[in-house]
Structure formats: C-alpha cells, structure tokens
Steps between C-alpha positions, in 0.01 A plus 500: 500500500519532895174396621299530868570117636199428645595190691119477662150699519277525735123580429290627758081377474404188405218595337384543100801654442736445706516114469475519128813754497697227697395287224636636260837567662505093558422502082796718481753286753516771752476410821203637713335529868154533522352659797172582637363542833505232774178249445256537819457140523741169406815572323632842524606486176110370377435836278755502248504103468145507427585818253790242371263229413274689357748610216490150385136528456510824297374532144750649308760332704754728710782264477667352250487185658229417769721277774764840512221633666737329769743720471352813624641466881214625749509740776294725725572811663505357866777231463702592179615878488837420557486312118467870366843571547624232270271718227650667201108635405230523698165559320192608730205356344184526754172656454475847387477680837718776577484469841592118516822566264636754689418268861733181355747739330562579850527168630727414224735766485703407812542141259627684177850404354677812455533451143167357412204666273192523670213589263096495526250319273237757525287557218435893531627561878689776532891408471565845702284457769630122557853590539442726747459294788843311424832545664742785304756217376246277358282797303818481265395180407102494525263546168195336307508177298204471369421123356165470290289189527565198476876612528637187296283615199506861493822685365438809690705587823447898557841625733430842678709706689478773798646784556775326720552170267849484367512470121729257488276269701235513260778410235592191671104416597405571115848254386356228728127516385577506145787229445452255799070557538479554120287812549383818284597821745366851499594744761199677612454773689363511881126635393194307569495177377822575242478439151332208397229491824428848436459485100332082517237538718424925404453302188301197641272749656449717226438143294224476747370806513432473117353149528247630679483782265418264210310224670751247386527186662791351628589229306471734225723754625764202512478369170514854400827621777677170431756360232330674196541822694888488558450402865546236769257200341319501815348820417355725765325321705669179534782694546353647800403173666850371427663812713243462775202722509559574890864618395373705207243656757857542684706678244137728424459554876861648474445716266166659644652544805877652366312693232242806440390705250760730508773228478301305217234624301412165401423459905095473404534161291689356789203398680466132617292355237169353576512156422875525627313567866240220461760256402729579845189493712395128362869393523586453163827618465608346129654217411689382907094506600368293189263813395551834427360657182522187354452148673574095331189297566619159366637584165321814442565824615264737577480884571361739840190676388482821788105493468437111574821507717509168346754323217346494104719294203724685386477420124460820326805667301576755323318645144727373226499845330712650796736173498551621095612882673718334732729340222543834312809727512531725773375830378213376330369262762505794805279713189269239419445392899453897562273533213322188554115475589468191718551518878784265473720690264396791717582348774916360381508871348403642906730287660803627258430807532492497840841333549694744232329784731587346854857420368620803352314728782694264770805428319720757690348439820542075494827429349816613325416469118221316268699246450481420879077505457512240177707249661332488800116445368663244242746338740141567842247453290565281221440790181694442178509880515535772758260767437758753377651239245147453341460903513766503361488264212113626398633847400613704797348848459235356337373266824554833690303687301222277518536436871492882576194523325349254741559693778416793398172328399442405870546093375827441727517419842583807641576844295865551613680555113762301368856678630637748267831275420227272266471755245802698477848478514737212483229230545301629218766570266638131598149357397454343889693444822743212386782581314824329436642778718281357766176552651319835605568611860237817520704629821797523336387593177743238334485109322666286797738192376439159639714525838798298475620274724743198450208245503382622223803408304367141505173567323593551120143585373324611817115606447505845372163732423334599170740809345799412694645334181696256706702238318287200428630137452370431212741785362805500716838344457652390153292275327671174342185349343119595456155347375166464606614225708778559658774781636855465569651769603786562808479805712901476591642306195577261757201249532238459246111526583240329360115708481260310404237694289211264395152541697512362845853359408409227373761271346487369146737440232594849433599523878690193520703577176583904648606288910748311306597788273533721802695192671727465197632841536546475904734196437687703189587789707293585799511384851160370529109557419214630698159400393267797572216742474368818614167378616285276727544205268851306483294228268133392499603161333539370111266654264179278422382730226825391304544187567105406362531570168840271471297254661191516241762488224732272598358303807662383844787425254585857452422600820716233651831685269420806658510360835811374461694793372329671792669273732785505324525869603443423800803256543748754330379757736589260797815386308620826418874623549395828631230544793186579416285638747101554452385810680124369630240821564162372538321210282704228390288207414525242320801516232594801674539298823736285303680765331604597871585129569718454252708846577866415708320817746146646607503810630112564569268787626358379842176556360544254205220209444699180304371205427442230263104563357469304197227204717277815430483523122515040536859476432825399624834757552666452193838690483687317730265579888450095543827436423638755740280395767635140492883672472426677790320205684821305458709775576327558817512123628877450442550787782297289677593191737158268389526278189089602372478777214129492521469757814700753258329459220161502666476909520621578196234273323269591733543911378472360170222279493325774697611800299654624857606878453724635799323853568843672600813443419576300844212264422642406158803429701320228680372398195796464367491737227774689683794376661695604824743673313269688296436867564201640572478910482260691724499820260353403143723768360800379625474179336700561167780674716538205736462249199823716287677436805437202568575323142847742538589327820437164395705522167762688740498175729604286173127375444511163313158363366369176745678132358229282285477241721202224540332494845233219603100517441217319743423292255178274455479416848503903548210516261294274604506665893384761271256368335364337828428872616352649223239227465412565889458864377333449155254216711440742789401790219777699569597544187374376159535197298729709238677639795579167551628430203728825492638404795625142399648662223666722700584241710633271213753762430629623850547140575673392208286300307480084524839462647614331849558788781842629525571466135728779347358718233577858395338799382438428171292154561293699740415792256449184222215358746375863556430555127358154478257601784445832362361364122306265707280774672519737246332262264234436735184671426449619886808691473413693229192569666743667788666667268241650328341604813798667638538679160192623499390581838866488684338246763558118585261252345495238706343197306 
C-alpha cells in the first residue's frame, strides 16, 4: 500500500481544538508544530505554551502520556512561518470566523510546500467559500477535516471536498487519518455544517424543542437519551456541555444564518433555545466553564432551572416503565413509545420521529448515501444506531407509515413529507436503505459500495451498518475448534486465532484448556497464534463467579490447583515454539493483563486500559503478574550500570499494590505492561491485520521461545524498604490496614520471599509464593467481603 508520508503537521490555533488535535498527533508519533498568534506580552510564544500546559490538566486526557505534552514544538505567526515549509499537512484550526480564515490563509500561502495538504477544521464553514481566497496551485490541495471533540476520543474525522480539490488528495488525506490517526472518515459534502453538524444539533434542537414541549426536566431527559436509549451515555445534555455550549450556539448560529425556509423546512425549530441564551449570557459554557446545564458542587451534581436561573439536584430519572420499552425489539418498542400515554414515552417517540423525518428529507442534500448519515451520528455522537439503521430494523414501511401520519396530523416539526424514494421503489422493495449492495444514494437512485481504497485492505471486519450483511468475526474464516468458551479458527490457514467468547472475557478453566488447545495446533502446523476479539474487551480478568463455588467445595486447596494450571498456561504460552502474539483492544485487567504478559508480542489499540486490578476485589495477581514484575525488574537492572534491583522493582509493585491501570496504550507502556518493542495500533480495526502479520514475521525471522533462565529477586532487605513505606502510608491513612496487608503480600512475592538480595530464583518459585499469598487473602473474611461487593454492585469495597 503506497501511503501519503507525512513526515510533520502543522496545526494552526491553539485553542480547544487546535491544541487537543496536536495532541493527538503526539499520541500517534507524528510530529507536529503548533502555532498561534504572537503573545502581547512576555514570550512570544506564551499562547500556545499556556494551551500546551493546559492539555496536561484536561479531564479526559488528550495525550497518551502527559510529559509528551513536550513534544508539541511551539510557534507563532510572527517568528516561525518559515517552519511551514518543512509541513507535509497543515490543519487550520482557529475560531469559526470566515473572515479570519481566509486573512491567515493569506499569510500562509506564500509558506506552503508545494506538495503539502492544507485543510480547515471548520465545523459548518463553507469549504467553497474558504478556498477561494487561496492561490490557484494550492486550491488543488485545500479541503475540510473536520475533528469532533475531544479529538483523541471521538472516531469521527468528516473529509470534504470543493469543487477544485483533487480526488486523489482526499485519498491520501482519508489513508493518513484512518491508519496513522486511527480515525472513522465520511466524506461530506460542502453544505452547512455537513453531515453530522447538520443532522446532531437539528436533532439536539428538536430534543429541545420537545423538552419544553413535555415539561421534562433535564436530568430526566438524560437518563432517558442516554445508554438505555442506544446513545452516547452522556445523554443530551451532558453531551452538550461536553461539546461547549458557546460552540453549539456556533454550529446553530451557522445554520440560521446559511439556512431559510426555503432551503430547510425544519428552519422554524432552529431557533436558539431559551435556556441555551441564558446559559451564554451568565457564562456557563459546559463542562471548560464548570457549569452549563449541569454543574459538580462537591460530589453532587446539580441541574440549571431557567425560572430561578439558579442550579437544583439533579436526582430525578427516568419512570421505570419506559426503561422496560427501551429493552424491547425494535418494532415493538418505536409502537409502544408512539402509543404510549406518559409525556416521557411521548417525548423518546417525538424525538425519533423527528430524526427519521429530518434524515430522510435531508439525506440527498447532506451526504452521498445513508450509510454516510449512520456512521457519522454513531462515530459524532456516540449512538449505537444511526437513525436509518433503527428505521430500518423496526419494520421499514411500517415506521414510514406511522411517521407520515404524524405529519399529516400537524405533530412533526414542520409539514414537508417524507421524499417519495421512502415508499416506493428499490428502497421499499429492499425493506430500507442498507443493503449488501450498499447504501441508498437518493441522487443517483442506486445502493453505493463502501469506497475502496488500499487502506482499507488492513481492516478485516471494519464497522458495517444494520442490512449490509457484512462478514462478521464470529463467522469468518475456517473454524478448527468451537464451544462456549473458546474459538479457534485462522482466517489464512496460516496463523491460528484465538476468540474468546465468555462474558467480559473472563478466563477460567474452559479458556485456559481451548489457549493451549489453540497453541497445540499452532506448534503442529501453523506459524503462530493471535489471541483476539472483535470487541472493546481483550480480557476483564479470571472469572470470580467460577472460581467460588470450587472454593466452597473444595477450599483454598482447590483453588490453589487451579491457579497453578493457570500459570502453567501461562509459562507454555511464554515457552512456546511458535510466537504467540495477544492482540490488546480495550480492557485488559487483571488475568487479562497477564495473559498479554506472558505473550512473546503485544500488539495493542492505543486506546487500551491494562493493568493488574485484583487489590480491588482484596487479592493478589495470581497467574503469573508478580512473578513477571520481578522478571522484568531484574531484566531491567542488568541493562543497567547500578548494582540495586529495588529502583526497578519499585513501579511495577507500586501499579500493583495500587491497582495502577495505564489509560492508553502508551501509559501501560510506562507501566510496564507494554514493552518498547510492542506495537501499539492507532485504528482499532486494524489490530487483527497488524497482529497476522506480525506473528508471520516473527516465525519468518526463526522465532525461538526466550531460554529458562533464573534472574535475581530484592530479597528481604527489598521487602522490608517496602514494608517501611506502606506503614508510613497505612499510619498516615492513606490507605487501610488490609491494604496494608495486601501489599506485604504483594511485596513478599515480588521480592522473593525470606531470602538474602541477589539470590537466584525462577519463575516457578515466584508463581509458588504467589499462590501461597493468594490462599492467604482469599481465606480472609475481608476479601470475600470485596468480592462479594464487586459481584454484586461492580464497585471497590474498601474495608
């Protein structure tokens, strides 16, 4: 695959954006200038390194890692337009005013590489309009990249294109974005805030509109337009304050002033709500300002109320009945919401409606197909469903039926009818606009195919949309053995993979027996094995509900034999004579954590969260994460010139003791869940591909498994420095008297037990100390408490 070598970017605006953009290119190792406009006092540079620090303040984090907040070089537009011409991208990120865009294109043009891609962050400007004012050889080049916030988090990047864009640009743009910034792209077309912008916020307003409608409060409207609704948990509201109320007054201002009636029939609802007004005027602009609709006061958080103009607790949720609706199938929840006689049901049925109408009266105008629409308010907005995929799925004719009658009953938002395409001819016969021909495009009359460019050769089982009937993992390849544990099957009959089936992943016997099963038939006549899955969850971690009832029947004894053959696994996994590779997307905690450990390779998702939890149900790591954190402690120290283990073995029992969990795949690096010659992936979907090849170049390089070998422990000196520090903490009320005790048994092991420092031991004496310290705690009554708690209400008891 040739691919756009972008050797540096440069981002233009330090601000919300801007800096958080450059963020994430540091996340994904790409080099990156970040300039704003000279300071008017001190340093000239004082903007953007006051935007750079304030990255390492920001909740989510924007980086990866909070110190490469140093890498993101500085400039300002005085000193340092000369860097531009070292640029391969340059991404114009500053606040959404036309004029002020097309004043520093100017300024920069004269700066441009004659190669490089210059491209705008606008939210809704027009893409046109913005090229104009460039130079003829650079409008070849020039189009929209639209990042939604916080760019690190959000999978949507929105590409569009003018009238003068080469389409081969945008091919090399969309290549980049995907595989190097791991990114979801659309290509949207150059209307008024594009596709997700224009179909969001229409929706956020209409949301609004019908809150006040039904005199439903805002918490309310949350717990009812949150997870149970197939949306972004945050639900309406908190959504909003996440985005930024005064840049979702923005992307509404747009459209008020780029629309009318005659362009958008829906232009009545876009009025700037109310309370939206209030909220700018008092300063409250979401979650940057501390307040928007909803505000923290200590632990609580409480909502606006637009008659006090003050903040109320927000405690109320949802009637239960309408949670019961929400869980039904498609087509009979939308009927029972429609038919409903509360104002809440009323309400979820209004603000369906009124996306299925918006969407399918827009869909020609906005984009190129449906498909196009559904990605982007799943990948913008955080929806399990676009709106035509749930059309779709609840009966399509049927839904269209019911929301013509609406209209014509003067319920919807405006009276323009649903386009003719709904009802007849090849998207009514097809029973919706997916198909596995492709998806509905109502200007050409024709089901479009995904596009395809080379990139996407690397994602085997890229997200596809309700009625596409795309190949799904759990089906593909040849399957070489199957239960309700375990899959291995091999996509290429060259390396086997390893799907873990069992809720959350979780890792008991039946697991254990189908790894080694799956790593007996690598070694027989494949040239390695990939442990992966098709979801957010590599492995939550061994599975507590199975291993109680062998420990009421047979006691620590029992559970002690199962521990064992667990690390036993673990060791032939690490000893193996073919590489095995675990493939890390997402949670793995825990046992999972250790199943990665004990893999020759790691080739994880950058957003991956590892680490070793089990301090949190009062227990110890148990299949082999002590012993590999003394390993790696002692492998660490003899690349080192000083003589003391104890400074490398301090993290590592530090992350355990503390139930550290690295919340990106670079953190677990540091952490040392990942090692420097570990992968990590930007792309989730990418993953297996780069895994395959991986294992196939390693066996190709004449893998051999690691030598046995002994390496030396800290020893009781080493454990009683420990010691010495956890009393300071337990005595200071830092952490608990238990706490304390967990962590000398942790301690006990990582160390090596009562022998001198420097001794020799190997693997198995550590994991022999780990099982001793593991009956120990589990025996204890105040760990069963833990784990009892975490059963039952999937929290920490701390006790």
């Amino acid at each position: 695959m040739s691919r756009f070598n972008v050797k540096k970017v440069a981002v233009l605006g330090a601000g919300v954006m801007g800096a958080q953009i450059a963020a994430h290119l540091v996340n994904c190792k790409v080099p990156v200038i970040l300039f704003d406009l000279p300071a008017r006092e001190g340093a000239k540079n004082g903007i953007v390194t006051r935007a750079v620090e304030g990255l390492k303040k920001l909740k989510p984090s924007p980086l990866g890692v909070a110190e490469d907040a140093a890498l993101i070089r500085q400039a300002n537009y005085e000193e340092h337009m000369e860097l531009l011409r070292d640029c391969d991208l340059i991404i114009e990120a500053i606040a959404e005013r036309m004029d002020w865009k097309l004043d520093l294109y100017k300024k920069i043009a004269p700066f441009v590489a004659p190669h490089a891609i210059v491209a705008s962050n606008t939210s809704g400007l027009s893409i046109t309009k913005l090229s104009e004012v460039l130079p003829e050889e650079i409008k070849p080049r020039f189009c929209g990249i639209h990042f939604f916030n916080p760019p690190r988090y959000m999978l949507l990047v929105e590409l569009i294109d003018t009238p003068t864009t080469e389409s081969h640009i945008l091919d090399k743009l969309e290549a980049f974005v995907t595989s190097s910034l791991g990114k979801g792209v659309v290509r949207a077309k150059d209307t008024p805030n594009f596709i997700a912008n224009r179909v969001g916020v229409a929706g956020m307003l209409a949301t609004m509109k019908e809150v006040q409608n039904y005199g439903l409060s805002f918490d309310v409207v949350d717990d009812l337009t949150g997870k149970k609704f197939g949306r972004a948990s945050s639900g309406t509201f908190r959504t909003a304050d996440v985005v930024g109320l005064d840049t979702m007054a923005h992307v509404i201002k747009t459209l008020q002033d780029t629309l009318n009636l005659e362009a958008d029939p829906f232009y009545a609802s876009f009025a700037t709500p109310e309370v939206l007004k209030t909220l700018l005027e008092m300063g409250h602009l979401g979650q940057k300002a501390k307040a928007g609709f909803f505000k923290k006061v200590g632990r609580d958080v409480m909502r606006f109320d637009l008659a006090s103009k003050t903040y109320l607790p927000a405690s109320e949720k949802a009637d239960e009945v309408y949670t019961r609706m929400l869980k039904k199938p498609a087509a009979e929840r939308l009927q029972l919401l429609r038919n409903s006689e509360g104002a809440q049901g009323q309400f979820l049925w209004a603000i369906l409606r009124n996306a299925f109408h918006y969407a399918a009266v827009h869909l020609a105008d906005v984009a190129d197909n449906a498909r196009d629409v559904d990605f982007c308010m799943r990948w913008g907005f955080g929806m399990k469903q676009g709106p035509f995929e749930l059309w779709q799925e609840a009966g399509w004719l049927a839904v269209a039926n019911m929301v013509k009658q609406d209209i014509d009953a003067g319920k919807a938002l405006c009276k323009a009818p649903l386009p003719d395409w709904v009802f007849q001819g090849p998207v009514a016969d097809a029973g919706g606009v997916h198909t596995p021909q492709g998806s509905w495009n109502p200007t050409t009359g024709q089901f479009v195919p995904v596009r395809k460019l080379p990139v996407y050769a690397r994602q085997h089982f890229p997200e596809s949309v309700l009625g596409a009937q795309a190949p799904t993992a759990a089906k593909a390849g040849t399957t070489l053995l199957e239960d309700d544990a375990i899959r291995l099957w091999t996509l290429d009959d060259e390396v086997v993979i390893a799907s873990i089936k069992t809720k959350m992943h979780a890792i008991g016997p039946d697991v254990i027996e189908g790894l080694l099963k799956g790593l007996a038939l690598a070694e027989e006549k494949y040239m390695g094995l990939v442990i992966w899955s098709n979801d957010e969850v590599f492995s939550a971690g061994a599975d507590l509900q199975a291993m109680l009832p062998t420990f009421m029947t047979g006691g620590v004894k029992a559970i002690a034999q199962a521990e064992y053959e667990m690390q036993q696994a673990m060791l032939k996994l690490r000893y193996a004579n073919v590489p095995v590779v675990s493939a890390v997307r997402g949670l793995a905690l825990g046992g999972g954590c250790e199943l990665a450990a004990y893999t020759a390779r790691r080739v994880a998702a950058m957003e991956s969260y590892i680490g070793l939890v089990e301090v949190g149900v009062g227990l110890v790591p148990g299949g082999g994460g002590l012993a590999y954190i003394a390993r790696r402690a002692a492998e660490n120290a003899a690349h080192s010139t000083g003589k003391d283990l104890l400074p490398f073995l301090t993290e590592g029992f530090t992350a355990a003791a503390m139930a550290k969990v690295g919340t990106s795949a670079h953190e677990s690096r540091k952490l040392g869940y990942l090692l420097d010659a570990d992968v990590i992936v930007p792309h989730k979907d990418e993953l297996l591909f780069v895994a395959l090849n991986e294992a196939k170049a390693m066996f190709d390089s004449g893998y051999r498994a690691p030598l046995k070998r002994q390496f030396p422990v800290a020893g009781r000196s080493g454990l009683a420095t420990i010691q010495g520090s956890l009393v300071n903490m337990r005595d200071g009320g830092f952490i608990s008297a238990y706490d304390y005790f967990i962590g000398c048994q942790i301690a006990w092991v990582v160390c090596g037990g009562d022998v001198d420092a420097g001794s020799l031991v190997d693997e198995d004496y550590l994991m022999t100390l780990e099982r001793q310290a593991f009956g120990t705690l589990l025996g204890n009554p105040k760990t069963q408490e833990r784990i009892m708690g975490m059963m039952q209400n999937g929290k920490p008891v701390r006790n």
